Amino acid sequence: KRYCKYCESKIDFIDYKDTESYKYSLSERYKIMPRRLTGNCKVHQDLVTDAIKKARQIALIPYVVDRK
């Protein structure tokens, strides 16, 4: 069974500037992975999604990967 690593560590806030903390929630093509694969709970999955979207807006992580 998968578990929410944020609930286990008792993290309440996910900072969008800390890209290493939510890097495992992105696929190799930088798509956001669903809850059933990451094991996050609903609350933390929403926080991770918002952090990733903010980081994309200010160009900390790419939207897509060049496939050349």
XYZ file of C-alpha atoms in Angstrom:
68
model
C 0.000 0.000 0.000
C 1.225 3.480 -0.839
C 1.344 6.199 1.764
C 1.515 9.968 1.743
C 5.091 10.985 2.512
C 3.917 14.484 3.435
C 1.477 13.192 6.071
C 4.171 10.919 7.464
C 6.637 13.836 7.761
C 3.859 16.144 9.033
C 4.449 18.748 6.324
C 1.644 21.309 6.070
C 3.034 23.591 3.356
C 4.825 22.735 0.107
C 7.056 25.538 -1.126
C 7.076 26.000 -4.899
C 10.707 27.204 -4.792
C 11.923 23.873 -3.414
C 11.776 21.827 -6.615
C 13.502 18.791 -5.075
C 10.633 18.188 -2.646
C 8.051 17.522 -5.354
C 10.342 16.232 -8.110
C 9.102 12.653 -7.564
C 5.573 13.797 -8.454
C 6.647 14.572 -12.030
C 7.135 12.021 -14.788
C 10.178 12.007 -17.064
C 8.242 14.245 -19.439
C 7.364 16.629 -16.579
C 3.716 15.667 -16.386
C 2.095 15.682 -12.953
C 1.644 12.108 -11.776
C -1.761 11.118 -10.333
C -2.470 10.285 -6.700
C -2.820 6.589 -7.349
C 0.813 6.430 -8.495
C 2.430 8.791 -5.989
C 0.405 7.722 -2.948
C -0.314 11.289 -1.827
C -3.521 12.093 0.007
C -6.017 14.515 -1.546
C -4.888 17.539 0.469
C -1.201 17.113 -0.269
C -1.755 16.211 -3.915
C -3.588 19.525 -4.349
C -0.727 21.382 -2.648
C 1.846 19.635 -4.853
C -0.149 20.428 -7.994
C -0.411 24.101 -7.056
C 3.321 24.264 -6.274
C 4.215 22.679 -9.620
C 1.955 25.064 -11.517
C 3.480 28.088 -9.750
C 6.995 26.813 -10.450
C 6.125 26.416 -14.133
C 4.807 29.979 -14.281
C 8.090 31.457 -13.083
C 10.206 28.987 -15.128
C 11.716 26.911 -12.320
C 10.648 23.729 -14.103
C 9.716 23.277 -17.763
C 6.229 22.667 -19.110
C 7.454 20.014 -21.571
C 10.712 18.313 -22.504
C 12.245 18.745 -25.949
C 12.126 15.409 -27.725
C 14.904 15.768 -30.263
